[in-house]
Amino acid sequence: MSRNGRAEVLERIADLVAENKEKLAALETEDTGKPLSVSRNVDVSRVEENFRYFAAKLRVQENSCSSLKPGRLL
């Protein structure tokens, strides 16, 4: 799958997280005991943001490696 294809998958996951924010927040609250507002506004929002962030990174990433030390690549 191409980088753009993977980015589209990540964006779709982010969309699904956004569409199901209340359900996911309720599950997180039940699982962890956090206040619902924290689960909704911090945890679930962060999940959505992370998927969108990495989708964007895939779209702009170049085909290159960075050298950390001689003989090691990132």
PDB file of C-alpha atoms in Angstrom:
ATOM      1  CA  MET A   1       0.000   0.000   0.000  1.00  0.00           C
ATOM      2  CA  SER A   2       1.271   3.457  -0.858  1.00  0.00           C
ATOM      3  CA  ARG A   3       2.014   6.122   1.752  1.00  0.00           C
ATOM      4  CA  ASN A   4      -1.015   8.051   0.557  1.00  0.00           C
ATOM      5  CA  GLY A   5      -3.145   4.934   0.913  1.00  0.00           C
ATOM      6  CA  ARG A   6      -1.911   4.400   4.461  1.00  0.00           C
ATOM      7  CA  ALA A   7      -2.593   8.065   5.225  1.00  0.00           C
ATOM      8  CA  GLU A   8      -6.167   7.650   3.981  1.00  0.00           C
ATOM      9  CA  VAL A   9      -6.644   4.652   6.280  1.00  0.00           C
ATOM     10  CA  LEU A  10      -5.359   6.647   9.256  1.00  0.00           C
ATOM     11  CA  GLU A  11      -7.657   9.563   8.368  1.00  0.00           C
ATOM     12  CA  ARG A  12     -10.632   7.183   8.190  1.00  0.00           C
ATOM     13  CA  ILE A  13      -9.760   5.809  11.626  1.00  0.00           C
ATOM     14  CA  ALA A  14      -9.595   9.388  12.942  1.00  0.00           C
ATOM     15  CA  ASP A  15     -13.009  10.070  11.405  1.00  0.00           C
ATOM     16  CA  LEU A  16     -14.445   6.973  13.107  1.00  0.00           C
ATOM     17  CA  VAL A  17     -12.950   8.017  16.437  1.00  0.00           C
ATOM     18  CA  ALA A  18     -14.558  11.459  16.038  1.00  0.00           C
ATOM     19  CA  GLU A  19     -17.920   9.935  15.076  1.00  0.00           C
ATOM     20  CA  ASN A  20     -17.844   7.643  18.117  1.00  0.00           C
ATOM     21  CA  LYS A  21     -16.281  10.059  20.589  1.00  0.00           C
ATOM     22  CA  GLU A  22     -19.028   9.748  23.218  1.00  0.00           C
ATOM     23  CA  LYS A  23     -19.057   5.937  23.144  1.00  0.00           C
ATOM     24  CA  LEU A  24     -15.276   5.743  23.320  1.00  0.00           C
ATOM     25  CA  ALA A  25     -15.167   8.276  26.153  1.00  0.00           C
ATOM     26  CA  ALA A  26     -17.756   6.285  28.109  1.00  0.00           C
ATOM     27  CA  LEU A  27     -15.728   3.093  27.643  1.00  0.00           C
ATOM     28  CA  GLU A  28     -12.521   4.833  28.727  1.00  0.00           C
ATOM     29  CA  THR A  29     -14.261   6.214  31.810  1.00  0.00           C
ATOM     30  CA  GLU A  30     -15.651   2.785  32.674  1.00  0.00           C
ATOM     31  CA  ASP A  31     -12.239   1.187  32.198  1.00  0.00           C
ATOM     32  CA  THR A  32     -10.122   3.740  34.054  1.00  0.00           C
ATOM     33  CA  GLY A  33     -12.482   5.566  36.380  1.00  0.00           C
ATOM     34  CA  LYS A  34     -11.499   8.947  34.940  1.00  0.00           C
ATOM     35  CA  PRO A  35     -14.127  11.676  34.760  1.00  0.00           C
ATOM     36  CA  LEU A  36     -16.089  11.519  31.517  1.00  0.00           C
ATOM     37  CA  SER A  37     -14.986  15.043  30.606  1.00  0.00           C
ATOM     38  CA  VAL A  38     -11.317  14.007  30.791  1.00  0.00           C
ATOM     39  CA  SER A  39     -11.907  10.879  28.735  1.00  0.00           C
ATOM     40  CA  ARG A  40     -13.795  12.883  26.107  1.00  0.00           C
ATOM     41  CA  ASN A  41     -11.766  16.080  25.941  1.00  0.00           C
ATOM     42  CA  VAL A  42      -8.284  14.722  26.576  1.00  0.00           C
ATOM     43  CA  ASP A  43      -7.941  11.011  25.891  1.00  0.00           C
ATOM     44  CA  VAL A  44     -10.280  10.448  22.948  1.00  0.00           C
ATOM     45  CA  SER A  45      -9.447  13.819  21.413  1.00  0.00           C
ATOM     46  CA  ARG A  46      -5.763  12.914  21.589  1.00  0.00           C
ATOM     47  CA  VAL A  47      -6.382   9.590  19.843  1.00  0.00           C
ATOM     48  CA  GLU A  48      -8.045  11.415  16.958  1.00  0.00           C
ATOM     49  CA  GLU A  49      -5.261  14.018  16.820  1.00  0.00           C
ATOM     50  CA  ASN A  50      -2.578  11.325  16.782  1.00  0.00           C
ATOM     51  CA  PHE A  51      -4.127   9.489  13.822  1.00  0.00           C
ATOM     52  CA  ARG A  52      -4.449  12.763  11.891  1.00  0.00           C
ATOM     53  CA  TYR A  53      -0.879  13.771  12.776  1.00  0.00           C
ATOM     54  CA  PHE A  54       0.639  10.538  11.499  1.00  0.00           C
ATOM     55  CA  ALA A  55      -1.550  10.614   8.383  1.00  0.00           C
ATOM     56  CA  ALA A  56      -0.164  14.069   7.623  1.00  0.00           C
ATOM     57  CA  LYS A  57       3.387  12.881   8.260  1.00  0.00           C
ATOM     58  CA  LEU A  58       2.915  10.085   5.729  1.00  0.00           C
ATOM     59  CA  ARG A  59       1.822  12.584   3.112  1.00  0.00           C
ATOM     60  CA  VAL A  60       4.906  14.786   3.455  1.00  0.00           C
ATOM     61  CA  GLN A  61       7.561  12.189   4.273  1.00  0.00           C
ATOM     62  CA  GLU A  62      10.401  11.957   1.812  1.00  0.00           C
ATOM     63  CA  ASN A  63      12.167   8.779   0.789  1.00  0.00           C
ATOM     64  CA  SER A  64      15.296   9.301   2.826  1.00  0.00           C
ATOM     65  CA  CYS A  65      17.168   8.067   5.859  1.00  0.00           C
ATOM     66  CA  SER A  66      18.846  10.143   8.507  1.00  0.00           C
ATOM     67  CA  SER A  67      22.153   9.094   9.954  1.00  0.00           C
ATOM     68  CA  LEU A  68      22.362   9.104  13.737  1.00  0.00           C
ATOM     69  CA  LYS A  69      25.848   7.706  14.008  1.00  0.00           C
ATOM     70  CA  PRO A  70      28.137   6.101  11.491  1.00  0.00           C
ATOM     71  CA  GLY A  71      26.602   2.766  10.574  1.00  0.00           C
ATOM     72  CA  ARG A  72      23.171   3.552  12.093  1.00  0.00           C
ATOM     73  CA  LEU A  73      20.171   4.839  10.200  1.00  0.00           C
ATOM     74  CA  LEU A  74      16.883   6.313  11.316  1.00  0.00           C
TER      75      LEU A  74
END
